[in-house]
Each structure stands twice: as structure tokens, then as C-alpha cells.
mmCIF file of C-alpha atoms in Angstrom:
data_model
loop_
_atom_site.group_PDB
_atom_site.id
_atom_site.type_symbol
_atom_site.label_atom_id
_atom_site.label_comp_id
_atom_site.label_asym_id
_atom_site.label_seq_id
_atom_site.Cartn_x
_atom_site.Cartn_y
_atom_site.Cartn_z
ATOM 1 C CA UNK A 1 -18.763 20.814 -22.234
ATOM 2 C CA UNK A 2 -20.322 24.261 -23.422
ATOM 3 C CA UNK A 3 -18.780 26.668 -25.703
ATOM 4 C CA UNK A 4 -17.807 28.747 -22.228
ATOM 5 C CA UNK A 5 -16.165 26.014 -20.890
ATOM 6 C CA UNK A 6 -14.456 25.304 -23.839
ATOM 7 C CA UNK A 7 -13.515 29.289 -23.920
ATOM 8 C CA UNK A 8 -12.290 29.486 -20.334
ATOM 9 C CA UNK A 9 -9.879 26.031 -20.736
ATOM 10 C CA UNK A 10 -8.243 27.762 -24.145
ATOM 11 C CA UNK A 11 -7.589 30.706 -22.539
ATOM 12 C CA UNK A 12 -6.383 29.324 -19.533
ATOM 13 C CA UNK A 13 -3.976 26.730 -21.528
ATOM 14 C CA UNK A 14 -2.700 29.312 -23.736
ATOM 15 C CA UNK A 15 -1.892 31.550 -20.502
ATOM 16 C CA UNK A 16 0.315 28.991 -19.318
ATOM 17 C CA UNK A 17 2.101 28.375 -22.546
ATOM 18 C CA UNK A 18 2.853 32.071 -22.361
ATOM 19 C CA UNK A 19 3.759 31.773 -18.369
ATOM 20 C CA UNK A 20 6.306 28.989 -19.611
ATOM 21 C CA UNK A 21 7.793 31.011 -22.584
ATOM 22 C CA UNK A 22 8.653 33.840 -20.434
ATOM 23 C CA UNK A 23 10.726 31.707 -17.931
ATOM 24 C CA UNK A 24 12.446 30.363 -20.994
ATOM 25 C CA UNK A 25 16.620 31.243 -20.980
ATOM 26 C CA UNK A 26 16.132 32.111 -25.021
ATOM 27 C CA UNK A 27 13.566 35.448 -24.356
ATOM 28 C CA UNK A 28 15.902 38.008 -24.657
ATOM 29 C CA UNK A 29 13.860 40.491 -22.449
ATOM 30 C CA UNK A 30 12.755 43.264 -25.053
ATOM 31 C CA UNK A 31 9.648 44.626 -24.764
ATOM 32 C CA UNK A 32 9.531 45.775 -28.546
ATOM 33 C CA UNK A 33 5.968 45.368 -30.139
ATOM 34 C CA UNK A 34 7.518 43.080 -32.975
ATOM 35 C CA UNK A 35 9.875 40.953 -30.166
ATOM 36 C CA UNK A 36 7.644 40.732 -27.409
ATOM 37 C CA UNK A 37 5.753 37.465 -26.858
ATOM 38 C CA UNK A 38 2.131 38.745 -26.884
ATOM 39 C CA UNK A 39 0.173 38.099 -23.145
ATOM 40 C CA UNK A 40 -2.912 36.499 -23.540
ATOM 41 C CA UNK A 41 -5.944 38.833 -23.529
ATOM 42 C CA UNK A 42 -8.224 36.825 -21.190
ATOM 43 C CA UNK A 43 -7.535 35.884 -17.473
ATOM 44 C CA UNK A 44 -3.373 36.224 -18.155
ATOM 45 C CA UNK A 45 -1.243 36.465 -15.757
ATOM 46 C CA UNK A 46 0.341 40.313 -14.864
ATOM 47 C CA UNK A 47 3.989 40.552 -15.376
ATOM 48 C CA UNK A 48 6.403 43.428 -13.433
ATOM 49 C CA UNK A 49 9.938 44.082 -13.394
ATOM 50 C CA UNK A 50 12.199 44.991 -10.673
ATOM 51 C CA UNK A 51 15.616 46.541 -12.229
ATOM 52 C CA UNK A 52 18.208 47.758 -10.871
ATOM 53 C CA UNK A 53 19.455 51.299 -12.904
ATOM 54 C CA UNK A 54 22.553 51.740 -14.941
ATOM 55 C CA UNK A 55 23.188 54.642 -17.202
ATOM 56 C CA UNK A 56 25.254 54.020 -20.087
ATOM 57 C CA UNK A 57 28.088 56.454 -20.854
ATOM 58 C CA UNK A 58 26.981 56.343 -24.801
ATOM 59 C CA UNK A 59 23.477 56.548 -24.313
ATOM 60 C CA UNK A 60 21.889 58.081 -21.660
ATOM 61 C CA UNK A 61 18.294 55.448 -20.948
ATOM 62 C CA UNK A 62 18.036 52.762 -19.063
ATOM 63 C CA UNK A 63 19.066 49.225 -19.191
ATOM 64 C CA UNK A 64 17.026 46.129 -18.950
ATOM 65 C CA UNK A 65 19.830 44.399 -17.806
ATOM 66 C CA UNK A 66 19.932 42.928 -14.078
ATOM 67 C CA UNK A 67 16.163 43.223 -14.233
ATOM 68 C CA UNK A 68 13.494 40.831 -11.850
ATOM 69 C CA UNK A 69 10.930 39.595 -13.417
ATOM 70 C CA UNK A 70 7.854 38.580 -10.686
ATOM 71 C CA UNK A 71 4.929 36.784 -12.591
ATOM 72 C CA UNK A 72 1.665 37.441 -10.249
ATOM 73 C CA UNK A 73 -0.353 34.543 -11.206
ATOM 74 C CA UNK A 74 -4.284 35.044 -10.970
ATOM 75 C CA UNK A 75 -5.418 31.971 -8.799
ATOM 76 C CA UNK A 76 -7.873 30.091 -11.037
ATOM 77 C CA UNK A 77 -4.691 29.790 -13.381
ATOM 78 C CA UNK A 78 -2.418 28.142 -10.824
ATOM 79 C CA UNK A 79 -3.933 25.025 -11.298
ATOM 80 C CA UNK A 80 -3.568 24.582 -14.952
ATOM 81 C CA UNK A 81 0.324 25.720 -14.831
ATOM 82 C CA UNK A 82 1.724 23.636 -12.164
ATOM 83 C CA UNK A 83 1.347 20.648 -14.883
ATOM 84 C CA UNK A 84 3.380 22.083 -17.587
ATOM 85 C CA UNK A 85 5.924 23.553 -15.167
ATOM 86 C CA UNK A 86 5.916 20.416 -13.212
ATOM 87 C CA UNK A 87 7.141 18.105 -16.691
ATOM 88 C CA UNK A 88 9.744 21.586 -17.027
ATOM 89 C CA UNK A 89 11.328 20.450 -14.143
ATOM 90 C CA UNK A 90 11.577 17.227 -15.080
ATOM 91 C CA UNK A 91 13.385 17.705 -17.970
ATOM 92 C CA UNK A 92 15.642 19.810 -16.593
ATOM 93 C CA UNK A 93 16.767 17.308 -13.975
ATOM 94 C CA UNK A 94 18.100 15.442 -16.204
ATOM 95 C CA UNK A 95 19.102 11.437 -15.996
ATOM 96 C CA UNK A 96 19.494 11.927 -11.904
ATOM 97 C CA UNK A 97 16.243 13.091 -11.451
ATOM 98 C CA UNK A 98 15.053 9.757 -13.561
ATOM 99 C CA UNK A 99 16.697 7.528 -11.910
ATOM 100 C CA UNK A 100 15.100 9.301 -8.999
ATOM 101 C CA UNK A 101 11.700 8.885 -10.493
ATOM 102 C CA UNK A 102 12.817 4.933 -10.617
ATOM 103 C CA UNK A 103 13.678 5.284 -7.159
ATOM 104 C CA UNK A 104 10.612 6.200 -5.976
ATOM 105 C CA UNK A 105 8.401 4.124 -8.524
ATOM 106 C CA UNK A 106 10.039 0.593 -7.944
ATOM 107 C CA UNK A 107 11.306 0.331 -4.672
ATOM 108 C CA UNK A 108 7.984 0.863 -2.928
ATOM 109 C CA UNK A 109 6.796 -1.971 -4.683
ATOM 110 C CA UNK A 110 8.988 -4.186 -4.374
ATOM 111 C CA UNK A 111 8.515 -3.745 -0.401
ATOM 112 C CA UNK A 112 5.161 -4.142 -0.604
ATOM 113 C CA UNK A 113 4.280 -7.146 -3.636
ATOM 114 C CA UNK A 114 4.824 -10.854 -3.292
ATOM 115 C CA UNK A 115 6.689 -12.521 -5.467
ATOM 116 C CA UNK A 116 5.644 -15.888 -6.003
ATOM 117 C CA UNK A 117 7.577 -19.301 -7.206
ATOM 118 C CA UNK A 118 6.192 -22.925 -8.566
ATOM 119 C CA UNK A 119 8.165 -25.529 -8.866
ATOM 120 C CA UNK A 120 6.600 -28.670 -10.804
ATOM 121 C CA UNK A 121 7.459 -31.817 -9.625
ATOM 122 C CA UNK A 122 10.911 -32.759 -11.521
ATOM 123 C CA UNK A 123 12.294 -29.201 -11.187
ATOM 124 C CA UNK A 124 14.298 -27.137 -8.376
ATOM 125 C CA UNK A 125 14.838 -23.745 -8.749
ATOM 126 C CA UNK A 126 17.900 -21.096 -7.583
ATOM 127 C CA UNK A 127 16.685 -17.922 -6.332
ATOM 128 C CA UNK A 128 18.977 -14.800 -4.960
ATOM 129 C CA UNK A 129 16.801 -12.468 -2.809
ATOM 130 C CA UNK A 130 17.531 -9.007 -2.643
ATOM 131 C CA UNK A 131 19.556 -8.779 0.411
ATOM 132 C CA UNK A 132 21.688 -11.406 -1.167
ATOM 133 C CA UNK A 133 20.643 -14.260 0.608
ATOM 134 C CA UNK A 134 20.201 -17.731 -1.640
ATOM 135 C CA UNK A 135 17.575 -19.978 -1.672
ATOM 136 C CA UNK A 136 16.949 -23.071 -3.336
ATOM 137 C CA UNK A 137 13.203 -24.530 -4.092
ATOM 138 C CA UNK A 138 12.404 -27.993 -3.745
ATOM 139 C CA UNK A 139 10.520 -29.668 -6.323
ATOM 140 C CA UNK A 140 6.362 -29.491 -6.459
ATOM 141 C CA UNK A 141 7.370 -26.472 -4.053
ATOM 142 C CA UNK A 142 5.362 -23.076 -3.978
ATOM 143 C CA UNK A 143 7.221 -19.804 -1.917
ATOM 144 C CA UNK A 144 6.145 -16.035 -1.739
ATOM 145 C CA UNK A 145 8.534 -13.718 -1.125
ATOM 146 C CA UNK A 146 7.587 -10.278 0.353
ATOM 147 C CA UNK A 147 9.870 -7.458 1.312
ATOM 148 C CA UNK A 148 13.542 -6.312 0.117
ATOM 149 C CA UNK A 149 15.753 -5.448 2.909
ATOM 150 C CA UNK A 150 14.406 -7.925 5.326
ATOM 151 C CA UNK A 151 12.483 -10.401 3.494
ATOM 152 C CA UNK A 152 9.377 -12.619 4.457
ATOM 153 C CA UNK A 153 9.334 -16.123 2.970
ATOM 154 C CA UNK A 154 6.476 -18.010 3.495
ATOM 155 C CA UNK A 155 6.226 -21.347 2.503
ATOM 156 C CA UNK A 156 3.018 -22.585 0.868
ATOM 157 C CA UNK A 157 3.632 -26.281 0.482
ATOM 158 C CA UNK A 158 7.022 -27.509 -0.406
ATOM 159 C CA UNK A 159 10.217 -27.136 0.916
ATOM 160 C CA UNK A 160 13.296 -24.711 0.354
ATOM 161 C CA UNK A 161 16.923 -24.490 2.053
ATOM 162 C CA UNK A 162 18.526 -20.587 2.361
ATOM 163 C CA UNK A 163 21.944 -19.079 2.848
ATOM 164 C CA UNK A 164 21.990 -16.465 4.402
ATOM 165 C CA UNK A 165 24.810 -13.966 5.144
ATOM 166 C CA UNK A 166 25.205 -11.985 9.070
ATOM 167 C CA UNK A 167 23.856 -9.059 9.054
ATOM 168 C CA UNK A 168 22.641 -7.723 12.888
ATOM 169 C CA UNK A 169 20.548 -5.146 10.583
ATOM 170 C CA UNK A 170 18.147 -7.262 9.101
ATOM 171 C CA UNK A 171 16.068 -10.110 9.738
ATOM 172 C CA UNK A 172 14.913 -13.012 6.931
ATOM 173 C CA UNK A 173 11.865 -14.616 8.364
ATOM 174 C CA UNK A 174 10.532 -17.825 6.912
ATOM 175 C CA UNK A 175 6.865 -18.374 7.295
ATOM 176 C CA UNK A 176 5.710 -22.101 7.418
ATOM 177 C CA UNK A 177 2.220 -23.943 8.840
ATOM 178 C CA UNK A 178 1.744 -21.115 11.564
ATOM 179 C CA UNK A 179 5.768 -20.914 12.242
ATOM 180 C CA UNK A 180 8.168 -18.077 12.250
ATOM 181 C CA UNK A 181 11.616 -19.349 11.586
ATOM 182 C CA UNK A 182 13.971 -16.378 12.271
ATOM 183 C CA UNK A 183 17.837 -17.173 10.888
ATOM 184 C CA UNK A 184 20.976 -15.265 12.202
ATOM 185 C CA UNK A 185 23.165 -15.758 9.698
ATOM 186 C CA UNK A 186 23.218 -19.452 8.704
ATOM 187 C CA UNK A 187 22.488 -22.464 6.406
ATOM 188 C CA UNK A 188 18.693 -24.508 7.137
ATOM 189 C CA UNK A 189 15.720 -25.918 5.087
ATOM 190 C CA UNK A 190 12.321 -25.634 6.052
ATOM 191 C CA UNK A 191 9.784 -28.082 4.857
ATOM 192 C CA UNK A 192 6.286 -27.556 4.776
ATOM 193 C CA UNK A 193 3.825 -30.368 3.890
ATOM 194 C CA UNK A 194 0.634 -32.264 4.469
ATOM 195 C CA UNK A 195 0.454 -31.082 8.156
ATOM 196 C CA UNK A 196 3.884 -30.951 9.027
ATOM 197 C CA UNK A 197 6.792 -28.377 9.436
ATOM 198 C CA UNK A 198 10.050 -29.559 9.263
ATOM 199 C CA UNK A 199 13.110 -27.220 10.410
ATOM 200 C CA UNK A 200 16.871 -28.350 10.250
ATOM 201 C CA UNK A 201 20.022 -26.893 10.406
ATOM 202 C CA UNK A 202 23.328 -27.040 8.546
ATOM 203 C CA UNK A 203 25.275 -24.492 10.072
ATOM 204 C CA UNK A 204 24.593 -21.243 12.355
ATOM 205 C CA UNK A 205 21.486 -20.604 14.437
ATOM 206 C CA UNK A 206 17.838 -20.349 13.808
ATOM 207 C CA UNK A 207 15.006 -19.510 16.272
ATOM 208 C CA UNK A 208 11.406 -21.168 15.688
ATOM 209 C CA UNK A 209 7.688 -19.642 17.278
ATOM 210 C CA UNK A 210 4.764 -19.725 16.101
ATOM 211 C CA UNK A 211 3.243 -16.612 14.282
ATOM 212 C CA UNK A 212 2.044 -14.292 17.184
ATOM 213 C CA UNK A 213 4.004 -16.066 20.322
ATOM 214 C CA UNK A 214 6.232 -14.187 22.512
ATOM 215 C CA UNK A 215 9.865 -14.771 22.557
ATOM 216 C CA UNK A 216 9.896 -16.827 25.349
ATOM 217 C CA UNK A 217 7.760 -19.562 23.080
ATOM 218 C CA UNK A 218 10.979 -19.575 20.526
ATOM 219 C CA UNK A 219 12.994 -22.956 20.356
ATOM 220 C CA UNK A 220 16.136 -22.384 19.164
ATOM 221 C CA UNK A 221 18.145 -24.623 17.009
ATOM 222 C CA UNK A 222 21.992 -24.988 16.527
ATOM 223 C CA UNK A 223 24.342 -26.623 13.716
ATOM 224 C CA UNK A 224 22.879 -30.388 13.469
ATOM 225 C CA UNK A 225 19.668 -30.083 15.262
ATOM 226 C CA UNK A 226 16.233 -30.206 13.546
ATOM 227 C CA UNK A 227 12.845 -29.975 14.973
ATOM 228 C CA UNK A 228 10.066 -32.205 13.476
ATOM 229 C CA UNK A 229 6.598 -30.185 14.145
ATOM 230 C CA UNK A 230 2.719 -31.746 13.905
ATOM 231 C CA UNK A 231 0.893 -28.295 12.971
ATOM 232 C CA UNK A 232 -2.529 -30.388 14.166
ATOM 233 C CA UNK A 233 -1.501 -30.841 17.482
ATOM 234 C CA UNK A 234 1.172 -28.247 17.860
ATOM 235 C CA UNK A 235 4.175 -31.065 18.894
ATOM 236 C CA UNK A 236 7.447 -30.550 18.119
ATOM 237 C CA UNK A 237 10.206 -32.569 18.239
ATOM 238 C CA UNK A 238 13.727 -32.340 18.200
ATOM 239 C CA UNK A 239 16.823 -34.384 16.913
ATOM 240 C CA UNK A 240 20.062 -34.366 15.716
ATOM 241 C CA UNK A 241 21.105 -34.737 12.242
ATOM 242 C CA UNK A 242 24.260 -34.541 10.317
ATOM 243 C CA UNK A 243 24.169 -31.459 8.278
ATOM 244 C CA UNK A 244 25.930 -32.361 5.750
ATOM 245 C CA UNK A 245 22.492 -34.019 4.791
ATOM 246 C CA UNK A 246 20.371 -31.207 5.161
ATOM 247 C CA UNK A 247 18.709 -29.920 1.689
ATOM 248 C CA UNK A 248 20.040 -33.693 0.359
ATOM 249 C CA UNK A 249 16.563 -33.073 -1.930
ATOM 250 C CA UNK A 250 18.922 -30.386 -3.801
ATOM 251 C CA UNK A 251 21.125 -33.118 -5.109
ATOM 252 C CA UNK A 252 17.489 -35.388 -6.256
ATOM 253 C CA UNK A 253 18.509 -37.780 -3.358
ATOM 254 C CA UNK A 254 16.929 -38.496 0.165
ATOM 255 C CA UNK A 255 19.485 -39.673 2.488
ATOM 256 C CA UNK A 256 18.552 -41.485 5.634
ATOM 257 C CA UNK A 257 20.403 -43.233 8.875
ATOM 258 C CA UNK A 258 18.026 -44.847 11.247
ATOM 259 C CA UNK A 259 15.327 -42.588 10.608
ATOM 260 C CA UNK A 260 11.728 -43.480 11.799
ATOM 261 C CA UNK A 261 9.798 -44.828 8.925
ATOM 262 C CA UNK A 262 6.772 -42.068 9.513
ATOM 263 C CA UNK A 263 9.724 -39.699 9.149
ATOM 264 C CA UNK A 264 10.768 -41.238 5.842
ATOM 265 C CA UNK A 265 7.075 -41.409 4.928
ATOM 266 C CA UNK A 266 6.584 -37.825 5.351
ATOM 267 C CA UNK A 267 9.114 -36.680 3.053
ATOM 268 C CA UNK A 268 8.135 -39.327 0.013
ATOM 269 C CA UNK A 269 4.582 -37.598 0.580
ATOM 270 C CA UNK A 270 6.160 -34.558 -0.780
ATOM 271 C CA UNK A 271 6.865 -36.358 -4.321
ATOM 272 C CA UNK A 272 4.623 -38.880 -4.628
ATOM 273 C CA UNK A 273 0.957 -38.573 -6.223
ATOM 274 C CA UNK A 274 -0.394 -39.339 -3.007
ATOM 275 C CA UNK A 275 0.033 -38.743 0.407
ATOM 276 C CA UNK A 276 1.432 -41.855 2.919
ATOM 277 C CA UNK A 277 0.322 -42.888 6.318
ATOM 278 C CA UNK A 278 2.263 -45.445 8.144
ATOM 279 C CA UNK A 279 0.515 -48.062 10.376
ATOM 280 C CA UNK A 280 0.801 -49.026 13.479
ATOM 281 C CA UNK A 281 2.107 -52.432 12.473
ATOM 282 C CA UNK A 282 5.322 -50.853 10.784
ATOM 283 C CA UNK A 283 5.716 -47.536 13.255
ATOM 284 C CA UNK A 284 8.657 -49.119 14.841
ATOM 285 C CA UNK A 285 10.356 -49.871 11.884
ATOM 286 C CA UNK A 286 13.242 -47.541 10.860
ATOM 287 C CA UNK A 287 15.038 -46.946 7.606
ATOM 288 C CA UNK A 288 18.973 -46.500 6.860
ATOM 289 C CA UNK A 289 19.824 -45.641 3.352
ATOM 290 C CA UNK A 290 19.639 -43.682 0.005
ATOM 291 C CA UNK A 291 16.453 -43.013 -2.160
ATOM 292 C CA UNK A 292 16.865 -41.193 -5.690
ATOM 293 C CA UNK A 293 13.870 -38.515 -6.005
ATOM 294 C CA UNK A 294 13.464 -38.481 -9.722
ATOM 295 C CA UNK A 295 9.914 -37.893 -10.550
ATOM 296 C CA UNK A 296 8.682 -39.254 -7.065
ATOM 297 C CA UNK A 297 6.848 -42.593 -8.821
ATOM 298 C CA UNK A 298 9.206 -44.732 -7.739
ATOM 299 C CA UNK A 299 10.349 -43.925 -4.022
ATOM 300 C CA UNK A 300 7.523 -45.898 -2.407
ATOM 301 C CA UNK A 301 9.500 -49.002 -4.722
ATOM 302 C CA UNK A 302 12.805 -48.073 -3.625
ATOM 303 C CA UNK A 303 11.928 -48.213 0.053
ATOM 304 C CA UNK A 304 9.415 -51.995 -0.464
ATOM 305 C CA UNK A 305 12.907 -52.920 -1.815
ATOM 306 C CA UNK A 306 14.552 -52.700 1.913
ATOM 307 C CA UNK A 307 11.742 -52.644 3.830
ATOM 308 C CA UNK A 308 9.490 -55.528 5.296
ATOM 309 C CA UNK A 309 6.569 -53.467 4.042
ATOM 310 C CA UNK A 310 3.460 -53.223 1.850
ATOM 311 C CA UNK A 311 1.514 -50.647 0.111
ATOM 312 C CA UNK A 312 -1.999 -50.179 -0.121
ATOM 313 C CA UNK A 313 -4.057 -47.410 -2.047
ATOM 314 C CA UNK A 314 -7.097 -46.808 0.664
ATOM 315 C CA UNK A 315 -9.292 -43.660 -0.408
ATOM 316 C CA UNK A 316 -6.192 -41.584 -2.134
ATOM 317 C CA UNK A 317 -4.077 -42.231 0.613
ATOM 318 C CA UNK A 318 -1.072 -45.039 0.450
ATOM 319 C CA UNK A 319 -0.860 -46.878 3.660
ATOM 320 C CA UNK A 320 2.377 -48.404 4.690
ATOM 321 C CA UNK A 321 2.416 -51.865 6.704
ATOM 322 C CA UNK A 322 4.148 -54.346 7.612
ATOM 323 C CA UNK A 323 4.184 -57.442 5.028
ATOM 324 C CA UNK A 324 1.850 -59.727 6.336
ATOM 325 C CA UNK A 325 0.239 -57.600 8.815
ATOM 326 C CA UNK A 326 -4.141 -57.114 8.126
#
């Protein structure tokens, strides 16, 4: 910067420490040459008064009182005062205009950023969005949460169950394997893992398309109903469950009555440290029963114990058969 510039930005700094003196509620207004607040000398702004005329009965001269003051402001200044009389404001708003400030700063963001949740594999986790719905993470889960007054849950891998109050004014949409799952006031879980998205319901209504479909595509699902879909081939199926069983994973258990063993299979995949395929040998076979999560190690055990079945480790992926079978 030359000595010019560094002239000009003095002058014009100091002329709008002067510009903010004069609007200050302490300047009493005299224009004495020992009481005045002296104008700067280059590029300063011109100041003129407006009064309105009294004559005192004592003295006869004029009164400053009920004066105007207009401050013309030369336009090359304007730019360097709206800063200072900008952070005046500021003050002088006071704790409403900060919490205004707040306003502005942190609810745009929070409409905009994802928050994201991990779960490792012997942990669940409570969450309460902002529009007061609850939802609870399964284990080795990961969910991003976008969005405040109607939220958009998407479902990485994992699982997670919500509760979510009525409200005709918002809409919670949970995103899973190229599925919209759109609740209207109710209790579900949506599971999303290794090619497959799971959707059942414990109480109210939910309404399931895939991302981009039209609303005739949307299968809707009631109290005790769940819909089983292959994200590969785009099949869905539906059945009936007993909801007091949905989100069982909450409570480290997976409870089962005559489910299909691929079904069963699909949901130990979510624990275990590899994923399981089931057969052809054992894909009629069914399981009725009660496996504890824990760290997932031991579910593949739990269900040899009932089971007429094997396991086999084949290129990281545990097949299930029937015992005996090639």
C-alpha cells in the first residue's frame, strides 16, 4: 500500500469515528470551540442543523434545543461507515437481537447438514430428532439425518426403528437401498443390509416407493405387515408379523416363529463377520425360536443348535446347508 493509500484509509476511518460520535446520546450539542468534537479536515462528512426557534424570556438568542441534525455523507465514505454503524446497531439490540443473530446462524444449518451416526457392533444408540420423533440405531448401524422440521433419514447399512408422533404438517422420510419409506404417525423399523430392505410395522401406517416413483408405485403397510424387498431385482414381498416383535434387535434378541431360514439368515448377516447365503438344500427349512445378539459370533451356533444345518466358510461368505447335503 503507498503512503496515499495509507493517507486516504486514515482519513476516511477517522471520519467515521467522528460520524459515530456525533450520533452518540452523550454530545450535548454545543458548538463551542473547546466542546465541539473537531470534524476531520480531509474528505469529512458536512453536518447542518434544522431547528426549530424559541426565544427565551431571560435571554433573548436562540436555542439549540429541538434542533435536526442531517449528516450529508460524501459517497466514497459510505462504505467505510456502514461497518462501524452496522456493530452500533448491534449492540444496541441487545440480547433479542443475539438470539436473533443465533436464529439466523444455526437454523439454516441445521436444515441443510447431515448429521451422521455409527454404531459399532455391540452398541445401540437413542436418538431424539428435532421434530421430536425417536429413533433407535441398531448395532454395526450407520444413519444420516438431514433436515429439522421434516427430517430425511437415510439408512446406510444397518437398521433403526422410529416413533414418530401425527403431525399432517410434516413428513419424516426414511431413505433405504433406493426406497422412500414415508410414516404417518406410527411405530416401524427399517433394515438395510447386504442387498436387502426390510420394512415392518408395529403400529400406524407407512407408505413404501422407490426414490423417484409416482404415488401410484407406493405399497402401503398397516399395523403387523412387513415387506421383505431384494434391491437387485426390485421384489418385494409382503407378510404379516406380530408387532410386538418388531425392533426385537433393541432388546439384543432376534425373535422368530416359522420364519424362512433365508429370512433368519439375512438378519444374522447384519452381526456376524461375514455375510450368509443359504442353499438350496436347506431353503425350505424354517426356524421358530429365540437367538441372543450379543456380539454376533455366536448366532450362526445358536441356530446349528436347532437346526439340521452346517456351516461352511466359501470365499468370505458362510454358506448354510443342510447336514449331510454336498
Amino acid at each position: 500500500m503507498t503512503d496515499t493509500e495509507t493517507g486516504t484509509r486514515t482519513a476516511i476511518d477517522a471520519a467515521a469515528t467522528w460520524h459515530a460520535q456525533l450520533e452518540s446520546p452523550t454530545w450535548t450539542g454545543r458548538g463551542s470551540a473547546r466542546g465541539s468534537r473537531p470534524m476531520p479536515s480531509i474528505a469529512a462528512p458536512m453536518t447542518r442543523s434544522r431547528c426549530s426557534m424559541r426565544r427565551s424570556p431571560r435571554r433573548r438568542r436562540r436555542s439549540p434545543r429541538g434542533c435536526r441534525r442531517t449528516t450529508l455523507i460524501p459517497s466514497r465514505l459510505a462504505a467505510a461507515m456502514r461497518p462501524a454503524r452496522w456493530r452500533l446497531a448491534a449492540l444496541g439490540g441487545g440480547g433479542a437481537l443475539a438470539a436473533g443473530l443465533a436464529l439466523l446462524l444455526v437454523v439454516p444449518s441445521a436444515e441443510t447438514a447431515a448429521q451422521i451416526y455409527t454404531t459399532g457392533r455391540s452398541e445401540t444408540r437413542a436418538v431424539t430428532l428435532a421434530d421430536g420423533s425417536r429413533m433407535q440405531i441398531d448395532r454395526g448401524s450407520r444413519v444420516t439425518v438431514s433436515g429439522a422440521r421434516s427430517p430425511v433419514i437415510e439408512i446406510v447399512q444397518g437398521a433403526a426403528s422410529f416413533a414418530v408422533r401425527h403431525d399432517p404438517s410434516r413428513v419424516l422420510t426414511v431413505r433405504a437401498g433406493g426406497y422412500d419409506v414415508r410414516d404417518i404417525g406410527t411405530r416401524f423399523d427399517v433394515v438395510s443390509a447386504h442387498g436387502r430392505v426390510a420394512v415392518t410395522v408395529a403400529q400406524g401406517m407407512v407408505g413404501v416407493t422407490p426414490i423417484g416413483g409416482a404415488s401410484a408405485d407406493m405399497t402401503t403397510l398397516h399395523a403387523g405387515q412387513a415387506l421383505d424387498i431384494t434391491t437387485a431385482t426390485q421384489i418385494a414381498a409382503r407378510r404379516s408379523i406380530d408387532p410386538a416383535r418388531v425392533a426385537d434387535w433393541a432388546d439384543g434378541r432376534l425373535e422368530y416363529d416359522g420364519a424362512p431360514l433365508a429370512l433368519v439368515a439375512a438378519d444374522i448377516s447384519r452381526y456376524a463377520d461375514r455375510p450368509l447365503m443359504v442353499d438350496p438344500s436347506a431353503a425350505d427349512l424354517r426356524f421358530s425360536g429365540v437367538l441372543t445378539i450379543g456380539d454376533g459370533s455366536r448366532l450362526v451356533d445358536q441356530l446349528r443348535a436347532v437346526l439340521p444345518i452346517r456351516a461352511r466358510a466359501v470365499g468370505g461368505v458362510v454358506h448354510l446347508d443342510a447336514r449331510g447335503g454336498g
